[in-house]
mmCIF file of C-alpha atoms in Angstrom:
data_model
loop_
_atom_site.group_PDB
_atom_site.id
_atom_site.type_symbol
_atom_site.label_atom_id
_atom_site.label_comp_id
_atom_site.label_asym_id
_atom_site.label_seq_id
_atom_site.Cartn_x
_atom_site.Cartn_y
_atom_site.Cartn_z
ATOM 1 C CA MET A 10 47.297 111.711 39.076
ATOM 2 C CA ARG A 11 45.574 113.261 42.112
ATOM 3 C CA LEU A 12 43.159 110.327 42.423
ATOM 4 C CA ALA A 13 46.033 107.864 42.058
ATOM 5 C CA TRP A 14 48.025 109.587 44.822
ATOM 6 C CA LYS A 15 44.993 109.663 47.128
ATOM 7 C CA GLU A 16 44.489 105.919 46.817
ATOM 8 C CA LEU A 17 48.176 105.190 47.363
ATOM 9 C CA THR A 18 48.248 107.249 50.559
ATOM 10 C CA TYR A 19 44.898 105.890 51.802
ATOM 11 C CA ASN A 20 45.875 102.241 51.289
ATOM 12 C CA TRP A 21 49.567 102.808 52.004
ATOM 13 C CA LYS A 22 50.037 99.508 53.838
ATOM 14 C CA LYS A 23 48.924 97.596 50.760
ATOM 15 C CA TYR A 24 51.389 99.388 48.508
ATOM 16 C CA LEU A 25 54.293 99.606 50.971
ATOM 17 C CA LEU A 26 55.415 96.022 50.396
ATOM 18 C CA VAL A 27 55.672 96.398 46.634
ATOM 19 C CA GLU A 28 57.471 99.726 47.079
ATOM 20 C CA VAL A 29 60.070 98.066 49.310
ATOM 21 C CA ILE A 30 60.541 95.305 46.730
ATOM 22 C CA VAL A 31 60.910 97.906 43.974
ATOM 23 C CA ILE A 32 63.490 99.863 45.991
ATOM 24 C CA LEU A 33 65.566 96.769 46.770
ATOM 25 C CA MET A 34 65.534 95.427 43.224
ATOM 26 C CA THR A 35 66.210 98.827 41.666
ATOM 27 C CA PHE A 36 69.075 99.284 44.118
ATOM 28 C CA MET A 37 70.430 95.921 42.966
ATOM 29 C CA VAL A 38 70.184 97.069 39.349
ATOM 30 C CA LEU A 39 72.073 100.291 40.140
ATOM 31 C CA PHE A 40 74.646 98.301 42.088
ATOM 32 C CA LEU A 41 75.231 96.166 39.005
ATOM 33 C CA SER A 42 75.406 99.323 36.886
ATOM 34 C CA GLY A 43 78.089 100.647 39.222
ATOM 35 C CA LEU A 44 79.967 97.356 38.975
ATOM 36 C CA VAL A 45 79.786 97.415 35.174
ATOM 37 C CA SER A 46 81.333 100.888 35.121
ATOM 38 C CA GLY A 47 83.728 100.141 37.979
ATOM 39 C CA LEU A 48 85.067 96.933 36.471
ATOM 40 C CA GLY A 49 85.343 98.638 33.100
ATOM 41 C CA ARG A 50 87.377 101.449 34.642
ATOM 42 C CA ALA A 51 89.516 98.929 36.543
ATOM 43 C CA VAL A 52 90.471 97.426 33.193
ATOM 44 C CA SER A 53 90.781 100.559 31.085
ATOM 45 C CA SER A 54 90.776 103.851 33.026
ATOM 46 C CA GLY A 55 94.504 104.310 32.463
ATOM 47 C CA ILE A 56 93.835 104.395 28.706
ATOM 48 C CA GLU A 57 90.412 106.073 28.730
ATOM 49 C CA SER A 58 91.662 109.035 30.762
ATOM 50 C CA MET A 59 94.441 109.836 28.283
ATOM 51 C CA ASP A 60 94.196 112.930 26.096
ATOM 52 C CA ALA A 61 94.762 110.748 23.043
ATOM 53 C CA SER A 62 92.282 110.116 20.248
ATOM 54 C CA ALA A 63 94.108 107.197 18.628
ATOM 55 C CA PHE A 64 97.127 104.907 18.923
ATOM 56 C CA VAL A 65 99.578 103.651 16.328
ATOM 57 C CA LEU A 66 100.727 100.072 16.945
ATOM 58 C CA GLY A 67 102.952 97.594 15.176
ATOM 59 C CA LYS A 68 101.353 95.309 12.622
ATOM 60 C CA ASP A 69 99.803 92.038 13.890
ATOM 61 C CA SER A 70 99.560 93.421 17.435
ATOM 62 C CA GLU A 71 95.808 92.604 17.554
ATOM 63 C CA LYS A 72 95.126 96.025 19.098
ATOM 64 C CA LEU A 73 97.168 95.129 22.209
ATOM 65 C CA ILE A 74 99.747 97.747 23.180
ATOM 66 C CA THR A 75 101.671 95.287 25.364
ATOM 67 C CA VAL A 76 102.540 93.019 22.401
ATOM 68 C CA SER A 77 103.167 95.832 19.921
ATOM 69 C CA SER A 78 106.573 97.075 18.836
ATOM 70 C CA LEU A 79 107.570 100.016 16.638
ATOM 71 C CA THR A 80 110.957 100.471 14.984
ATOM 72 C CA ASP A 81 113.028 103.646 15.256
ATOM 73 C CA ALA A 82 112.283 104.401 11.599
ATOM 74 C CA GLN A 83 108.536 104.108 12.181
ATOM 75 C CA CYS A 84 108.753 106.376 15.226
ATOM 76 C CA LYS A 85 110.692 108.971 13.212
ATOM 77 C CA ASP A 86 108.071 108.849 10.456
ATOM 78 C CA LEU A 87 105.350 109.462 13.037
ATOM 79 C CA GLN A 88 107.318 112.332 14.560
ATOM 80 C CA GLY A 89 107.633 113.926 11.151
ATOM 81 C CA GLU A 90 103.932 113.454 10.423
ATOM 82 C CA TYR A 91 102.441 114.555 13.747
ATOM 83 C CA GLY A 92 105.097 116.603 15.520
ATOM 84 C CA SER A 93 103.949 117.490 19.041
ATOM 85 C CA ARG A 94 100.651 115.647 18.458
ATOM 86 C CA GLN A 95 102.398 112.313 19.003
ATOM 87 C CA THR A 96 104.067 110.833 22.061
ATOM 88 C CA PRO A 97 105.410 107.351 22.916
ATOM 89 C CA LEU A 98 103.744 104.880 25.267
ATOM 90 C CA ASP A 99 105.218 101.699 26.762
ATOM 91 C CA ILE A 100 103.242 99.345 29.016
ATOM 92 C CA GLN A 101 104.579 96.549 31.229
ATOM 93 C CA ARG A 102 103.074 94.481 34.058
ATOM 94 C CA ALA A 103 105.466 94.010 36.971
ATOM 95 C CA TYR A 104 105.865 94.164 40.753
ATOM 96 C CA LEU A 105 107.224 96.824 43.039
ATOM 97 C CA GLN A 106 107.838 96.988 46.765
ATOM 98 C CA LYS A 107 108.592 99.546 49.403
ATOM 99 C CA ALA A 108 112.302 99.923 50.001
ATOM 100 C CA SER A 109 111.805 98.775 53.597
ATOM 101 C CA SER A 110 109.564 95.794 52.757
ATOM 102 C CA ASP A 111 109.759 92.474 50.909
ATOM 103 C CA LYS A 112 106.029 92.450 50.088
ATOM 104 C CA LYS A 113 105.484 92.670 46.341
ATOM 105 C CA ILE A 114 102.685 94.817 44.927
ATOM 106 C CA ASP A 115 101.171 94.370 41.453
ATOM 107 C CA VAL A 116 101.784 97.330 39.179
ATOM 108 C CA THR A 117 101.437 98.278 35.520
ATOM 109 C CA TYR A 118 104.171 100.642 34.359
ATOM 110 C CA PHE A 119 103.295 103.275 31.776
ATOM 111 C CA GLY A 120 106.463 104.581 30.152
ATOM 112 C CA ILE A 121 105.771 108.093 28.834
ATOM 113 C CA ASP A 122 107.458 111.293 27.744
ATOM 114 C CA PRO A 123 107.113 113.595 30.803
ATOM 115 C CA ALA A 124 106.774 116.587 28.453
ATOM 116 C CA GLY A 125 104.121 114.892 26.301
ATOM 117 C CA PHE A 126 100.340 115.050 26.551
ATOM 118 C CA LEU A 127 100.124 111.626 28.259
ATOM 119 C CA ALA A 128 101.685 113.007 31.442
ATOM 120 C CA PRO A 129 99.070 112.467 34.197
ATOM 121 C CA LYS A 130 97.565 115.220 36.293
ATOM 122 C CA THR A 131 98.623 114.909 39.911
ATOM 123 C CA TYR A 132 96.516 115.873 42.908
ATOM 124 C CA ALA A 133 99.516 115.547 45.212
ATOM 125 C CA GLY A 134 103.177 116.163 44.453
ATOM 126 C CA LYS A 135 104.591 117.140 41.052
ATOM 127 C CA GLY A 136 105.061 115.779 37.539
ATOM 128 C CA LEU A 137 107.845 113.538 36.253
ATOM 129 C CA SER A 138 111.286 114.784 35.271
ATOM 130 C CA ALA A 139 112.888 113.361 32.125
ATOM 131 C CA GLY A 140 115.557 110.715 32.640
ATOM 132 C CA LYS A 141 115.236 110.537 36.431
ATOM 133 C CA ASP A 142 114.236 107.531 38.547
ATOM 134 C CA GLU A 143 110.900 109.006 39.554
ATOM 135 C CA VAL A 144 107.397 107.585 39.594
ATOM 136 C CA ILE A 145 103.832 108.894 39.811
ATOM 137 C CA LEU A 146 101.465 106.357 41.365
ATOM 138 C CA ASP A 147 97.740 105.781 41.245
ATOM 139 C CA ASP A 148 96.078 106.781 44.525
ATOM 140 C CA ALA A 149 95.290 103.107 45.310
ATOM 141 C CA PHE A 150 98.939 102.704 46.355
ATOM 142 C CA GLN A 151 98.299 105.020 49.288
ATOM 143 C CA ASP A 152 96.023 102.338 50.753
ATOM 144 C CA LYS A 153 99.083 100.071 50.724
ATOM 145 C CA GLY A 154 101.024 102.488 52.916
ATOM 146 C CA ILE A 155 103.054 104.259 50.230
ATOM 147 C CA LYS A 156 103.407 108.004 50.774
ATOM 148 C CA LEU A 157 104.678 110.987 48.818
ATOM 149 C CA GLY A 158 108.480 111.082 48.978
ATOM 150 C CA ASP A 159 108.827 107.339 49.683
ATOM 151 C CA THR A 160 111.230 105.200 47.700
ATOM 152 C CA VAL A 161 109.867 102.089 46.010
ATOM 153 C CA GLU A 162 111.846 99.389 44.241
ATOM 154 C CA ASP A 163 111.058 97.585 41.008
ATOM 155 C CA SER A 164 111.168 93.922 42.018
ATOM 156 C CA SER A 165 112.610 92.649 38.730
ATOM 157 C CA SER A 166 115.391 95.155 38.076
ATOM 158 C CA GLY A 167 116.068 96.478 41.561
ATOM 159 C CA VAL A 168 115.802 100.056 40.274
ATOM 160 C CA LYS A 169 114.756 102.405 43.067
ATOM 161 C CA LEU A 170 112.102 104.994 42.239
ATOM 162 C CA LYS A 171 111.169 108.081 44.207
ATOM 163 C CA VAL A 172 107.427 108.723 44.542
ATOM 164 C CA VAL A 173 107.008 112.319 43.354
ATOM 165 C CA GLY A 174 103.239 112.425 42.877
ATOM 166 C CA PHE A 175 99.867 110.713 43.052
ATOM 167 C CA THR A 176 97.135 110.673 40.437
ATOM 168 C CA LYS A 177 93.549 109.416 40.603
ATOM 169 C CA ASP A 178 91.681 106.579 38.882
ATOM 170 C CA LYS A 179 94.464 105.157 36.735
ATOM 171 C CA MET A 180 94.224 101.387 36.247
ATOM 172 C CA TYR A 181 95.033 98.911 33.510
ATOM 173 C CA GLY A 182 93.900 95.283 33.530
ATOM 174 C CA HIS A 183 92.632 95.526 37.136
ATOM 175 C CA VAL A 184 96.067 96.713 38.276
ATOM 176 C CA SER A 185 97.011 100.216 39.424
ATOM 177 C CA VAL A 186 99.263 102.229 37.117
ATOM 178 C CA ALA A 187 102.690 103.693 37.852
ATOM 179 C CA TYR A 188 103.969 106.385 35.461
ATOM 180 C CA VAL A 189 107.683 106.545 34.719
ATOM 181 C CA SER A 190 109.682 108.279 32.000
ATOM 182 C CA VAL A 191 110.575 106.277 28.878
ATOM 183 C CA ASP A 192 114.249 106.440 29.923
ATOM 184 C CA THR A 193 113.441 104.975 33.338
ATOM 185 C CA PHE A 194 111.230 102.326 31.708
ATOM 186 C CA ASP A 195 114.099 101.235 29.431
ATOM 187 C CA ALA A 196 116.601 101.305 32.304
ATOM 188 C CA MET A 197 114.412 98.929 34.329
ATOM 189 C CA GLY A 198 114.036 96.651 31.306
ATOM 190 C CA GLU A 199 117.792 96.489 30.684
ATOM 191 C CA LYS A 200 118.640 95.738 34.324
ATOM 192 C CA GLY A 201 115.848 93.198 34.736
ATOM 193 C CA ASN A 202 116.440 91.336 31.458
ATOM 194 C CA PRO A 203 119.859 91.045 29.753
ATOM 195 C CA MET A 204 118.052 90.261 26.465
ATOM 196 C CA TYR A 205 115.955 93.426 26.629
ATOM 197 C CA GLN A 206 115.788 95.462 23.432
ATOM 198 C CA LYS A 207 114.622 99.058 23.383
ATOM 199 C CA ALA A 208 111.458 99.505 21.347
ATOM 200 C CA VAL A 209 108.464 101.801 21.649
ATOM 201 C CA HIS A 210 105.280 99.788 22.132
ATOM 202 C CA ALA A 211 102.884 102.380 20.729
ATOM 203 C CA VAL A 212 102.566 106.025 19.794
ATOM 204 C CA ALA A 213 99.574 108.000 21.060
ATOM 205 C CA ILE A 214 98.053 110.544 18.695
ATOM 206 C CA SER A 215 96.147 113.679 19.665
ATOM 207 C CA GLY A 216 93.644 115.096 17.202
ATOM 208 C CA ARG A 217 93.153 114.102 13.571
ATOM 209 C CA LEU A 218 94.581 110.768 12.468
ATOM 210 C CA ALA A 219 96.562 110.720 9.199
ATOM 211 C CA ALA A 220 97.534 107.725 7.065
ATOM 212 C CA HIS A 221 99.538 105.316 9.206
ATOM 213 C CA ALA A 222 103.197 104.602 8.587
ATOM 214 C CA LYS A 223 104.273 101.486 6.713
ATOM 215 C CA GLY A 224 104.159 98.357 8.872
ATOM 216 C CA THR A 225 101.871 99.933 11.472
ATOM 217 C CA GLU A 226 98.174 99.942 12.285
ATOM 218 C CA SER A 227 96.113 102.820 13.705
ATOM 219 C CA TYR A 228 93.250 102.340 16.155
ATOM 220 C CA THR A 229 90.912 104.659 17.999
ATOM 221 C CA LYS A 230 90.977 104.814 21.776
ATOM 222 C CA ALA A 231 87.648 102.932 21.925
ATOM 223 C CA GLN A 232 89.046 100.095 19.794
ATOM 224 C CA ILE A 233 92.090 99.777 22.049
ATOM 225 C CA VAL A 234 89.896 99.667 25.166
ATOM 226 C CA GLU A 235 87.515 97.051 23.733
ATOM 227 C CA ALA A 236 90.456 94.803 22.846
ATOM 228 C CA LEU A 237 91.806 94.757 26.412
ATOM 229 C CA PRO A 238 91.712 91.195 27.827
ATOM 230 C CA GLY A 239 88.502 90.556 29.766
ATOM 231 C CA TYR A 240 86.942 93.951 29.096
ATOM 232 C CA LYS A 241 84.263 92.948 26.589
ATOM 233 C CA ALA A 242 83.300 89.697 28.348
ATOM 234 C CA GLU A 243 82.888 91.406 31.723
ATOM 235 C CA GLN A 244 80.845 94.251 30.306
ATOM 236 C CA MET A 245 78.516 92.032 28.277
ATOM 237 C CA THR A 246 77.853 89.545 31.087
ATOM 238 C CA ILE A 247 77.049 92.027 33.838
ATOM 239 C CA THR A 248 75.115 94.330 31.498
ATOM 240 C CA MET A 249 72.910 91.414 30.455
ATOM 241 C CA VAL A 250 72.159 90.582 34.101
ATOM 242 C CA GLU A 251 71.523 94.265 34.834
ATOM 243 C CA TRP A 252 68.910 94.691 32.103
ATOM 244 C CA LEU A 253 67.310 91.352 32.950
ATOM 245 C CA LEU A 254 66.783 92.629 36.489
ATOM 246 C CA VAL A 255 65.303 95.869 35.145
ATOM 247 C CA ALA A 256 62.740 93.875 33.172
ATOM 248 C CA ILE A 257 61.975 91.503 36.070
ATOM 249 C CA THR A 258 61.445 94.371 38.517
ATOM 250 C CA ALA A 259 59.137 96.161 36.101
ATOM 251 C CA VAL A 260 57.127 92.984 35.494
ATOM 252 C CA ILE A 261 56.766 92.465 39.260
ATOM 253 C CA ILE A 262 55.113 95.879 39.501
ATOM 254 C CA GLY A 263 52.825 95.017 36.595
ATOM 255 C CA VAL A 264 51.793 91.679 38.119
ATOM 256 C CA PHE A 265 51.197 93.269 41.526
ATOM 257 C CA PHE A 266 48.890 95.910 40.086
ATOM 258 C CA PHE A 267 47.151 93.355 37.876
ATOM 259 C CA VAL A 268 46.223 91.284 40.945
ATOM 260 C CA ILE A 269 45.128 94.354 42.923
ATOM 261 C CA ASN A 270 43.012 95.638 40.049
ATOM 262 C CA MET A 271 41.360 92.236 39.640
ATOM 263 C CA GLN A 272 40.119 92.620 43.223
ATOM 264 C CA LYS A 273 38.809 96.098 42.380
ATOM 265 C CA GLU A 274 36.887 95.214 39.227
ATOM 266 C CA GLN A 275 33.521 95.592 40.925
ATOM 267 C CA GLU A 276 34.538 99.091 42.026
ATOM 268 C CA PHE A 277 35.594 99.918 38.492
ATOM 269 C CA GLY A 278 32.246 98.636 37.213
ATOM 270 C CA VAL A 279 30.357 100.916 39.581
ATOM 271 C CA MET A 280 32.588 103.856 38.590
ATOM 272 C CA LYS A 281 31.770 103.202 34.941
ATOM 273 C CA ALA A 282 28.058 102.966 35.755
ATOM 274 C CA ILE A 283 28.030 106.408 37.398
ATOM 275 C CA GLY A 284 29.771 107.979 34.423
ATOM 276 C CA THR A 285 33.510 107.685 35.059
ATOM 277 C CA SER A 286 35.203 107.142 31.723
ATOM 278 C CA THR A 287 37.414 104.164 30.975
ATOM 279 C CA ALA A 288 40.174 106.601 30.032
ATOM 280 C CA LYS A 289 40.120 108.183 33.505
ATOM 281 C CA ILE A 290 40.244 104.807 35.251
ATOM 282 C CA SER A 291 43.081 103.701 32.971
ATOM 283 C CA CYS A 292 44.946 106.947 33.626
ATOM 284 C CA THR A 293 44.621 106.357 37.385
ATOM 285 C CA ILE A 294 46.102 102.853 37.081
ATOM 286 C CA VAL A 295 49.018 104.042 34.937
ATOM 287 C CA SER A 296 49.617 106.984 37.294
ATOM 288 C CA GLN A 297 49.809 104.667 40.302
ATOM 289 C CA VAL A 298 52.376 102.488 38.567
ATOM 290 C CA PHE A 299 54.357 105.577 37.551
ATOM 291 C CA LEU A 300 54.363 106.937 41.114
ATOM 292 C CA ILE A 301 55.436 103.608 42.626
ATOM 293 C CA ALA A 302 58.192 103.125 40.030
ATOM 294 C CA ALA A 303 59.455 106.728 40.104
ATOM 295 C CA LEU A 304 59.509 106.939 43.912
ATOM 296 C CA GLY A 305 61.272 103.579 44.196
ATOM 297 C CA ALA A 306 63.804 104.602 41.553
ATOM 298 C CA ALA A 307 64.540 107.900 43.321
ATOM 299 C CA ILE A 308 65.060 106.237 46.722
ATOM 300 C CA ALA A 309 67.207 103.461 45.225
ATOM 301 C CA CYS A 310 69.312 106.068 43.405
ATOM 302 C CA GLY A 311 69.893 107.917 46.669
ATOM 303 C CA LEU A 312 70.933 104.710 48.443
ATOM 304 C CA ALA A 313 73.294 103.727 45.610
ATOM 305 C CA THR A 314 74.885 107.182 45.596
ATOM 306 C CA ALA A 315 75.409 107.044 49.364
ATOM 307 C CA MET A 316 76.961 103.592 49.089
ATOM 308 C CA SER A 317 79.255 104.755 46.288
ATOM 309 C CA ALA A 318 80.593 107.521 48.525
ATOM 310 C CA ALA A 319 81.123 105.110 51.428
ATOM 311 C CA LEU A 320 82.931 102.335 49.537
ATOM 312 C CA PRO A 321 86.761 102.251 49.642
ATOM 313 C CA ALA A 322 88.731 103.329 46.570
ATOM 314 C CA SER A 323 89.883 99.735 46.018
ATOM 315 C CA MET A 324 86.293 98.641 45.324
ATOM 316 C CA PRO A 325 85.577 98.621 41.557
ATOM 317 C CA PHE A 326 82.341 100.585 41.815
ATOM 318 C CA TYR A 327 81.579 103.747 39.880
ATOM 319 C CA LEU A 328 78.218 105.327 39.090
ATOM 320 C CA VAL A 329 78.060 107.132 35.758
ATOM 321 C CA PRO A 330 75.190 109.680 35.947
ATOM 322 C CA ALA A 331 74.224 109.222 32.290
ATOM 323 C CA GLN A 332 74.072 105.429 32.630
ATOM 324 C CA VAL A 333 72.084 105.657 35.868
ATOM 325 C CA ALA A 334 69.601 107.999 34.184
ATOM 326 C CA VAL A 335 69.160 105.608 31.239
ATOM 327 C CA VAL A 336 68.569 102.640 33.559
ATOM 328 C CA LEU A 337 66.029 104.495 35.716
ATOM 329 C CA VAL A 338 64.119 105.958 32.760
ATOM 330 C CA ALA A 339 64.006 102.525 31.109
ATOM 331 C CA PHE A 340 62.792 100.972 34.360
ATOM 332 C CA VAL A 341 59.936 103.471 34.745
ATOM 333 C CA ALA A 342 58.994 103.103 31.061
ATOM 334 C CA ILE A 343 58.918 99.284 31.213
ATOM 335 C CA SER A 344 56.884 99.478 34.437
ATOM 336 C CA ILE A 345 54.280 101.642 32.688
ATOM 337 C CA LEU A 346 54.174 99.221 29.761
ATOM 338 C CA SER A 347 53.627 96.307 32.144
ATOM 339 C CA SER A 348 50.600 98.120 33.617
ATOM 340 C CA LEU A 349 48.834 98.021 30.252
ATOM 341 C CA ALA A 350 47.655 94.472 31.032
ATOM 342 C CA SER A 351 45.568 95.927 33.880
ATOM 343 C CA VAL A 352 44.300 98.691 31.597
ATOM 344 C CA ALA A 353 43.243 96.146 28.978
ATOM 345 C CA ARG A 354 41.247 94.211 31.575
ATOM 346 C CA VAL A 355 39.523 97.375 32.828
ATOM 347 C CA THR A 356 38.349 98.249 29.318
ATOM 348 C CA ARG A 357 36.477 94.916 29.161
ATOM 349 C CA ILE A 358 34.464 95.490 32.358
ATOM 350 C CA ASP A 359 30.703 95.710 31.649
ATOM 351 C CA PRO A 360 28.973 97.939 34.253
ATOM 352 C CA ALA A 361 25.593 96.357 33.463
ATOM 353 C CA LYS A 362 26.839 92.970 34.646
ATOM 354 C CA VAL A 363 28.244 94.510 37.811
ATOM 355 C CA ILE A 364 24.989 96.320 38.648
ATOM 356 C CA GLY A 365 22.959 93.221 37.799
ATOM 357 C CA GLY A 366 25.097 91.107 40.075
ATOM 358 C CA ASP A 367 26.289 88.912 37.223
ATOM 359 C CA PHE A 368 29.982 89.604 37.816
ATOM 360 C CA GLN A 369 32.707 87.011 38.072
#
């Protein structure tokens, strides 16, 4: 390692270019990793952040809460089975607007029991009150000029809602979430649609899941999230590109060192002739690749973290430390594996040919 570091610092101009390339490409990989997580959260964070372990939906709902419907009898059965470990959940895409504006804003309403475990934690304001026309908004609405205490209007029903609190990172299907009580949710439905029929979309379950009621299906939180429209396709596509870039960047390092070590084969031959072992030379090559990859990964991680802090809240970008660690460790490991081509070539160098001048 010491010999590898000495050569890197002595010939720093030679290695600077590849280090810059490594930093830029690793930064791109981390940027994609942040997008994967950010887009995933933009689709599902409203569900993922819930203190629920499973959801009970109507049969043939295909794991989609928005198309599910539970009867009163089914809800009563679930109440008897789970007690306080169950709570209703209704979801509806809609529009709202500030009372003083005609500009419509996309919103996803979550109808919940304010006393249940789905009630969101607020960082500003207070929680919902049962039966009142109140709303808790995702913090993204603040970027649209909505403040605590403002009155917003549901565009379809005309129901006016008082903003009593703000919560963080709550989105569903790329749209920010607004929490209202189940009573308020039903009131908006009845005023906006004369054909509206009250029905609970789903029941969230906390803790152990028992046998589901007749005519219902039970799914884990992960199954519900994976079934959200667009979630799986987005995640698979960007993740594939991300890991392809990891492999390409690692191979670039391997090719760079292979070319450099080809130019140094005469030096390696002389080193072998004076007694330096092949293992030591190989260790030096691998150490150089490790140092270049690790340093580039560390700098790229710092840049990505700084960018994450600087980006606006509306940007779907989120770095998950565990995922970043996996990507960086995999990158360094693949880089080391790509250096084995140089090691294999070094093992075939014959010092006698080098000393005798018969070296090609």
